[in-house]
PDB file of C-alpha atoms in Angstrom:
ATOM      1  CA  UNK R   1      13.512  -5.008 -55.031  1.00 53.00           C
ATOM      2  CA  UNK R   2      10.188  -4.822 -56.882  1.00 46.00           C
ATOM      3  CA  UNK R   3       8.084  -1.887 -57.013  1.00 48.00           C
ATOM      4  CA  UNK R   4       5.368  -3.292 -54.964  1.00 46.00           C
ATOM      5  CA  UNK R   5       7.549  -3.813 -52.255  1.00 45.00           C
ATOM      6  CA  UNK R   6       9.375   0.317 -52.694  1.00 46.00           C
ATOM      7  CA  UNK R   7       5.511   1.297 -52.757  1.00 46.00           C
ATOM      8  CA  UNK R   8       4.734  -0.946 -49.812  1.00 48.00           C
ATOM      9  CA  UNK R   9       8.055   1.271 -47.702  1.00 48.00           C
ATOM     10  CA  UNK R  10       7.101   4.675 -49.051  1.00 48.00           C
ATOM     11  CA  UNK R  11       4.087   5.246 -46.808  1.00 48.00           C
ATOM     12  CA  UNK R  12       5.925   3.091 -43.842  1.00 49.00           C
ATOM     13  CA  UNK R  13       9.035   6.114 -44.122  1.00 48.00           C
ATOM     14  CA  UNK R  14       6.452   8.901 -44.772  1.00 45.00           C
ATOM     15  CA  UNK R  15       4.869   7.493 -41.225  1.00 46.00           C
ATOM     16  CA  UNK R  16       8.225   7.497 -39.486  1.00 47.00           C
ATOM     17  CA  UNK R  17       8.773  11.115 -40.875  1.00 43.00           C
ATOM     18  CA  UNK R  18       5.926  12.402 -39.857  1.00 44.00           C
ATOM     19  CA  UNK R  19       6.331  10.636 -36.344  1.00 41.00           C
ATOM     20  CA  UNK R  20       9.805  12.113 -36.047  1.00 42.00           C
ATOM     21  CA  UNK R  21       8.517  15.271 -36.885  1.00 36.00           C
ATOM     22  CA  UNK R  22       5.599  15.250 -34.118  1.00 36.00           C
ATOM     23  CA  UNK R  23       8.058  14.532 -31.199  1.00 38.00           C
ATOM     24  CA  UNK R  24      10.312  17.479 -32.459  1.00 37.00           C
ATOM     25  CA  UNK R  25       7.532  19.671 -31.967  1.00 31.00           C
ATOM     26  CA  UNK R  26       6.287  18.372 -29.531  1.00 34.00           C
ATOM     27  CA  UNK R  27       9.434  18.379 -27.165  1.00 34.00           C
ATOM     28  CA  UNK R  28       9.671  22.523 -28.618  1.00 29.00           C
ATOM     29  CA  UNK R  29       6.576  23.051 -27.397  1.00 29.00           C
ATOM     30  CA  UNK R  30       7.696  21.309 -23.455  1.00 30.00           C
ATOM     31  CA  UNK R  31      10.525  23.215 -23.546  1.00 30.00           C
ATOM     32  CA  UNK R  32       8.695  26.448 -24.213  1.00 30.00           C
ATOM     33  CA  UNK R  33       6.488  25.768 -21.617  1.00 31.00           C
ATOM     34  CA  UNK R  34       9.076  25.104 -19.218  1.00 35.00           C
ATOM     35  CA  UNK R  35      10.775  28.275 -19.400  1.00 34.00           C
ATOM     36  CA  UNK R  36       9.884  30.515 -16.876  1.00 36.00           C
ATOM     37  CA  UNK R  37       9.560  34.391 -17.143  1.00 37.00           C
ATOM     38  CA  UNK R  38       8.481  33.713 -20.678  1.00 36.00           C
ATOM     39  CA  UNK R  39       4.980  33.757 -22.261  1.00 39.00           C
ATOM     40  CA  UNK R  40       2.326  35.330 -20.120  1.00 45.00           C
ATOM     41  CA  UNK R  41       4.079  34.243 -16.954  1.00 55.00           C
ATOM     42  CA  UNK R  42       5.370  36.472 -13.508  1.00 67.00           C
ATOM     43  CA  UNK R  43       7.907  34.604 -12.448  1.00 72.00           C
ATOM     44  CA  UNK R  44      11.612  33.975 -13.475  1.00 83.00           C
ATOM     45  CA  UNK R  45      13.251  30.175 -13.424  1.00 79.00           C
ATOM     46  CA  UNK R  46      15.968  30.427 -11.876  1.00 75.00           C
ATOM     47  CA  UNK R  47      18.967  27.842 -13.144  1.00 71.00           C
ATOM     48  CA  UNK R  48      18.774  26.037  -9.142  1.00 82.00           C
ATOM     49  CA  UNK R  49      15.443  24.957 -10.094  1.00 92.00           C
ATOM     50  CA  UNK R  50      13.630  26.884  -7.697  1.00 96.00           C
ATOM     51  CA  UNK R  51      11.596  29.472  -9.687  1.00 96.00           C
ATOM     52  CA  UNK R  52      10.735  33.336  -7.840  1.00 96.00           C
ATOM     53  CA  UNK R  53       8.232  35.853  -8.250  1.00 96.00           C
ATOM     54  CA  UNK R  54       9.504  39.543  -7.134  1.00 95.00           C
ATOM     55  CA  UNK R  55       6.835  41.202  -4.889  1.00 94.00           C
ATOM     56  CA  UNK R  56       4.440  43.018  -7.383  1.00 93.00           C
ATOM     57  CA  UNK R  57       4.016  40.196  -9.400  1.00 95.00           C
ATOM     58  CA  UNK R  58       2.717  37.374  -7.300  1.00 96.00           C
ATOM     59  CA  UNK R  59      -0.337  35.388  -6.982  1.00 96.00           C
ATOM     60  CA  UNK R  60      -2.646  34.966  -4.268  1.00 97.00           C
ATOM     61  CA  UNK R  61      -3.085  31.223  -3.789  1.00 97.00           C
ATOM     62  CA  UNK R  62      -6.359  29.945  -4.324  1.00 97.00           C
ATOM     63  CA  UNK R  63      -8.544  28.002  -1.418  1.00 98.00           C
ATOM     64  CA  UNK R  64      -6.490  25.586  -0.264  1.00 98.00           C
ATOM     65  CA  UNK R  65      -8.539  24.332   2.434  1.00 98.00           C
ATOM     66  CA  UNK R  66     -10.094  20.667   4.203  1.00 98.00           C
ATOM     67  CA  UNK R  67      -9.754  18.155   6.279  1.00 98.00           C
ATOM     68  CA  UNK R  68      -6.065  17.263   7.531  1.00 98.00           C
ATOM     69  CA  UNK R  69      -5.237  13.760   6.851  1.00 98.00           C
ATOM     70  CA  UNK R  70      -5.696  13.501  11.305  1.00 97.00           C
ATOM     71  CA  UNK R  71      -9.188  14.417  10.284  1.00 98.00           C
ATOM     72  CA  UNK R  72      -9.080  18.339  11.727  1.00 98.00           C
ATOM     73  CA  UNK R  73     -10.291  21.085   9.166  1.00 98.00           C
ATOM     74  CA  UNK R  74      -7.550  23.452   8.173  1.00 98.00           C
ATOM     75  CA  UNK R  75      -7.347  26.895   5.974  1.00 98.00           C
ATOM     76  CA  UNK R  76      -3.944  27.772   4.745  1.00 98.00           C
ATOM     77  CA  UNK R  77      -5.743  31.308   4.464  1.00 96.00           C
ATOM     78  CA  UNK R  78      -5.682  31.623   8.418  1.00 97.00           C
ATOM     79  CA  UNK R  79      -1.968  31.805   8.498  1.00 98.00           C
ATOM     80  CA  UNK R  80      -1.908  35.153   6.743  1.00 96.00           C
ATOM     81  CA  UNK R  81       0.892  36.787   8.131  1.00 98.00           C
ATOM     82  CA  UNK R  82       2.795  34.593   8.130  1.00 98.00           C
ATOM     83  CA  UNK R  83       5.321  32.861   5.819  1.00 98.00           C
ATOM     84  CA  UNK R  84       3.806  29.297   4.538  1.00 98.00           C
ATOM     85  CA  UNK R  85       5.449  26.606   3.300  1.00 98.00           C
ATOM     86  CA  UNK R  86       3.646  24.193   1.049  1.00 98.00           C
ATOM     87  CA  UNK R  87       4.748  20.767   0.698  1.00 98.00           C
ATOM     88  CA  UNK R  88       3.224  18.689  -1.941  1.00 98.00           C
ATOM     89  CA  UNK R  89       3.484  14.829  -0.883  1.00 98.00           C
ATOM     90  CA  UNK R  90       2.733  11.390  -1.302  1.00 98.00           C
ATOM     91  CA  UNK R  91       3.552   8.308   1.036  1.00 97.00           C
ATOM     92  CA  UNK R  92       4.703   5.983  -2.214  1.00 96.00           C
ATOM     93  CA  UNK R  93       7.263   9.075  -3.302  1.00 97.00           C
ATOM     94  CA  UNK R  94      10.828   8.097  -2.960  1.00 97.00           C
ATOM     95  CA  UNK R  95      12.214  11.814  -3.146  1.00 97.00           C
ATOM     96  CA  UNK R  96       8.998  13.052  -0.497  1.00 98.00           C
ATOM     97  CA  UNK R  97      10.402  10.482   1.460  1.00 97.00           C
ATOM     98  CA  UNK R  98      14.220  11.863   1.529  1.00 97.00           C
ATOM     99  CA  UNK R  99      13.122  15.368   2.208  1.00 98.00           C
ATOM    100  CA  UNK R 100      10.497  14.829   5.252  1.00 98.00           C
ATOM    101  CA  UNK R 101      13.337  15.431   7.846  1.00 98.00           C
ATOM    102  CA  UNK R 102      14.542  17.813   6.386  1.00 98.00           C
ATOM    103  CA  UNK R 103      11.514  19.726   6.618  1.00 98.00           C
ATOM    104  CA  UNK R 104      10.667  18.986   9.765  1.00 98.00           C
ATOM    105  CA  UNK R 105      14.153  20.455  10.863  1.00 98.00           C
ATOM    106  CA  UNK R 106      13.248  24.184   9.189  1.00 98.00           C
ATOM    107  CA  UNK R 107       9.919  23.676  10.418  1.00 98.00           C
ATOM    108  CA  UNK R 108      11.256  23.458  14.719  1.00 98.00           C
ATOM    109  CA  UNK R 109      13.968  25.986  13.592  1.00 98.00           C
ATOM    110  CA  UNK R 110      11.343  28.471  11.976  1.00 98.00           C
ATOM    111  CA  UNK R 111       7.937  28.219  13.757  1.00 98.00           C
ATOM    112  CA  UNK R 112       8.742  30.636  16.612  1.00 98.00           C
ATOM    113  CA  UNK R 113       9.927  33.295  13.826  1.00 98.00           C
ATOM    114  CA  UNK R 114       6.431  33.314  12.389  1.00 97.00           C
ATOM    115  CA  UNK R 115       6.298  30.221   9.635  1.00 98.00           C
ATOM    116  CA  UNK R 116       3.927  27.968   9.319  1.00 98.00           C
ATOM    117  CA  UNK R 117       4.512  24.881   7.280  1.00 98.00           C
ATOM    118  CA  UNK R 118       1.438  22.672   5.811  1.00 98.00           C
ATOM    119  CA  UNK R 119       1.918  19.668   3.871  1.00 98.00           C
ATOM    120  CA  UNK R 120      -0.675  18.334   1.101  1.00 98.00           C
ATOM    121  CA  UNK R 121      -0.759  14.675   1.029  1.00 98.00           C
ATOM    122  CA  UNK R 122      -1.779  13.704  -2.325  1.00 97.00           C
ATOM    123  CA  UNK R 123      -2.661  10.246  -4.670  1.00 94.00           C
ATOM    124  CA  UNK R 124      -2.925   8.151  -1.240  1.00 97.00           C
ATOM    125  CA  UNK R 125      -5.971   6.212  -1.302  1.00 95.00           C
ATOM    126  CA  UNK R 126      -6.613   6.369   2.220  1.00 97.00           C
ATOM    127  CA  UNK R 127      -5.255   8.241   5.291  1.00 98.00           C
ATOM    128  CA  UNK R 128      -3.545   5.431   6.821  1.00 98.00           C
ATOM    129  CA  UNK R 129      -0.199   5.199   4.748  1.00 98.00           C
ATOM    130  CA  UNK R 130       0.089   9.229   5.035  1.00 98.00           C
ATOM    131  CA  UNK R 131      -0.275   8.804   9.043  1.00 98.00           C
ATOM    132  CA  UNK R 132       2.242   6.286   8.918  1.00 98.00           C
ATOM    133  CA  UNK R 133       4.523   7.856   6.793  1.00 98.00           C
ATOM    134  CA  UNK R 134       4.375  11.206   9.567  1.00 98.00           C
ATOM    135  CA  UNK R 135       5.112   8.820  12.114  1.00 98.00           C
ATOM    136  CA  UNK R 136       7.958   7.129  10.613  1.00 98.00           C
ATOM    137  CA  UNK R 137       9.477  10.480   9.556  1.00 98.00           C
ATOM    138  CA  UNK R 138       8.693  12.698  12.531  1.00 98.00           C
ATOM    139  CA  UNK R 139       6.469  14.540  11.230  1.00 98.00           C
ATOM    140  CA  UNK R 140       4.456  17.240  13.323  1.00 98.00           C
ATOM    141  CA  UNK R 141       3.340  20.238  11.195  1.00 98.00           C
ATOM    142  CA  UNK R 142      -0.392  19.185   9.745  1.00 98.00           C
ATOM    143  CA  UNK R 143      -0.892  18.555   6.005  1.00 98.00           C
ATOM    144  CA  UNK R 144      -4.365  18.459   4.041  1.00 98.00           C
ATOM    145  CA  UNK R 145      -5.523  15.031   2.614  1.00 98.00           C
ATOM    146  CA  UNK R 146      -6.151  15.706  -0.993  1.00 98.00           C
ATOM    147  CA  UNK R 147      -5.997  12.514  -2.685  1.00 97.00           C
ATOM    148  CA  UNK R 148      -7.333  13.124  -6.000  1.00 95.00           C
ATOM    149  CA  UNK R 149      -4.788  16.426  -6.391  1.00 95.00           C
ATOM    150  CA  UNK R 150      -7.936  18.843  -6.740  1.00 96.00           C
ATOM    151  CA  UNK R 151      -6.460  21.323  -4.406  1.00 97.00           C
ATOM    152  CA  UNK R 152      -3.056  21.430  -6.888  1.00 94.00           C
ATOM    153  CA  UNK R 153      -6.055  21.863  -9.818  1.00 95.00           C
ATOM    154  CA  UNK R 154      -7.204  25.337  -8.114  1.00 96.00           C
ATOM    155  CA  UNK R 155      -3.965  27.204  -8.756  1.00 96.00           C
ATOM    156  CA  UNK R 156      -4.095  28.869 -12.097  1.00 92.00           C
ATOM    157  CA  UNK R 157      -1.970  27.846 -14.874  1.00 90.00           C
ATOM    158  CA  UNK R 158       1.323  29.937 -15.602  1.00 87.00           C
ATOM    159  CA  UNK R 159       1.597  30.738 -12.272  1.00 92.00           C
ATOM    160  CA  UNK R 160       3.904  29.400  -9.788  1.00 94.00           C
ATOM    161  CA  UNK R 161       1.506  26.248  -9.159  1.00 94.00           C
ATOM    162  CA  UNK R 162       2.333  22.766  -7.928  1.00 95.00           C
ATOM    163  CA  UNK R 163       2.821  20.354 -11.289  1.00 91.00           C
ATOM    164  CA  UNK R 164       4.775  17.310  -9.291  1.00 93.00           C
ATOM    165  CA  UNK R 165       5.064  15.271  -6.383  1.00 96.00           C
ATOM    166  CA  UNK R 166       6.889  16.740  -4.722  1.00 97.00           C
ATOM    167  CA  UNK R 167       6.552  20.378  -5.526  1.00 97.00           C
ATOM    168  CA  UNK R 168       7.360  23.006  -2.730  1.00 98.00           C
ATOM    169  CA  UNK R 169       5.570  26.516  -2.159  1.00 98.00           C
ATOM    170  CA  UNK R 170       6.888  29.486  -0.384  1.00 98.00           C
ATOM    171  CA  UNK R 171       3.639  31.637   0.259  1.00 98.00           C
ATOM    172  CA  UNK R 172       4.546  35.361   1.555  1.00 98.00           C
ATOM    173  CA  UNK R 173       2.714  37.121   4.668  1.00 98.00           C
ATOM    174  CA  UNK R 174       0.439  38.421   1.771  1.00 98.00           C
ATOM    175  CA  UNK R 175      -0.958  35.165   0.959  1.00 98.00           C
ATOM    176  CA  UNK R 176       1.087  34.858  -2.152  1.00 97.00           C
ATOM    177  CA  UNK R 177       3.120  32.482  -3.455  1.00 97.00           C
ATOM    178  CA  UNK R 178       6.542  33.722  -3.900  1.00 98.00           C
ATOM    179  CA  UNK R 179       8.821  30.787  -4.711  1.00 98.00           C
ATOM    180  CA  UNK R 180       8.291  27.642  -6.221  1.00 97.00           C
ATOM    181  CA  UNK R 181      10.255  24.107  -6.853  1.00 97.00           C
ATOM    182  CA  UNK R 182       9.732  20.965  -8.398  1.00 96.00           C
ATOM    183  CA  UNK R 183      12.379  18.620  -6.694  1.00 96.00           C
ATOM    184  CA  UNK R 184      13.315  17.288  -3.760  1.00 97.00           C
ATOM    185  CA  UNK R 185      14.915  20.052  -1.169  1.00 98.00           C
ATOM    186  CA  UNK R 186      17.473  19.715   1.115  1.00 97.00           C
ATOM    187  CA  UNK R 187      17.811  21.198   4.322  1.00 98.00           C
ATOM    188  CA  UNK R 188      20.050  23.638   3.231  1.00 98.00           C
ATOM    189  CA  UNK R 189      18.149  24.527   0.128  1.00 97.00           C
ATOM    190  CA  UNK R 190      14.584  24.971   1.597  1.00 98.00           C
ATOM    191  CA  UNK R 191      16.521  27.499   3.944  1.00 98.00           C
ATOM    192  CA  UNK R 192      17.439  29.580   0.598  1.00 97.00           C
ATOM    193  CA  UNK R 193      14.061  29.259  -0.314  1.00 97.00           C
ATOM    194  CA  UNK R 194      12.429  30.286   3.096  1.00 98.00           C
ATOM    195  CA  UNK R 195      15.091  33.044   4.366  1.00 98.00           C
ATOM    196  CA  UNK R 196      14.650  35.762   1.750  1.00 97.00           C
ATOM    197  CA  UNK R 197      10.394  35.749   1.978  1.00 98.00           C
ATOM    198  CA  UNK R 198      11.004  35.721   5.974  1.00 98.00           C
ATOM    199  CA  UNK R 199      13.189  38.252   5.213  1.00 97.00           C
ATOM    200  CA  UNK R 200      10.797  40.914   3.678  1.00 97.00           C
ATOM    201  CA  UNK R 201       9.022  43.560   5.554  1.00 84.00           C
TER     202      UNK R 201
END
């Protein structure tokens, strides 16, 4: 091989190096993120991917108010006193779509013990699809229309704050969010999630 061609490769390996090197970091620095209870953060990840904040150490949510995707106005601040579920959602999301009955099952078993569930229906252009996707699911409990994600945008970062779609919020009587996922929930699972905040006095 001639040495303009070994010159011509250097740089092309020194690129590739340098490459490999970035995405190294740069999947270091996800990780690091994604590890809850570290960093400046007040809330432990727990290994069922449903992450918990113990009762001095939570957040009060941030205005999550509008209009419902029915057109009504809503607060989730009115329900204070109640336990609040949060259910981020789109119509187009495959994993929203497994979970909606099982959400609307905790929500008819739960409502008359004091929780309120709320749904934010998110990246739908229009209300139409999100309409049809309550009907088609069963649907009852109301849910914001937020289709440009700014409510998700008011919760401070290292918090327990939606990232996904979906993403699930337990908020306490206290207006603070207690419990956090990023995944799909079964009906079983969302219980886990619910019982111990309903549980607290």
């Amino acid at each position: 091989m001639s040495a303009a061609c070994r010159a011509d490769q250097r740089p092309n390996r020194t690129r590739r190096s340098r490459a490999a090197l970035l995405t190294a970091v740069a999947a270091l620095v996800l990780s690091a993120c994604g590890s809850g209870g570290a960093g400046n953060t007040d809330f432990v990840a727990g290994k069922n991917g449903v992450d918990t904040a113990a009762k001095g150490h939570r957040t009060a949510i941030p205005d999550l108010s509008g209009k419902t995707i029915d057109g009504k106005q809503l607060d989730v601040r009115d329900f204070k006193g109640q336990v609040v579920v949060v259910n981020v959602w789109g119509s187009l999301c495959g994993p929203c779509r497994a979970e909606a009955a099982n959400f609307e099952r905790v929500y008819q078993d739960t409502k008359d013990q004091g929780v309120q569930f709320v749904g934010i229906n998110t990246r739908d252009s229009s209300t139409s699809p999100a309409l049809a996707f309550e009907k088609e699911h069963g649907v009852t409990y109301p849910s914001l229309y937020d289709p440009t994600g700014k409510l998700m945008l008011r919760f401070k970062k290292g918090t327990l704050n939606p990232q996904l779609i979906p993403s699930t919020l337990i908020i306490d009587r206290d207006g603070k969010v207690a419990a956090r996922t990023l995944q799909a929930l079964s009906e079983d699972n969302l219980r886990k999630m619910v019982n111990p905040v309903l549980a607290e006095k």
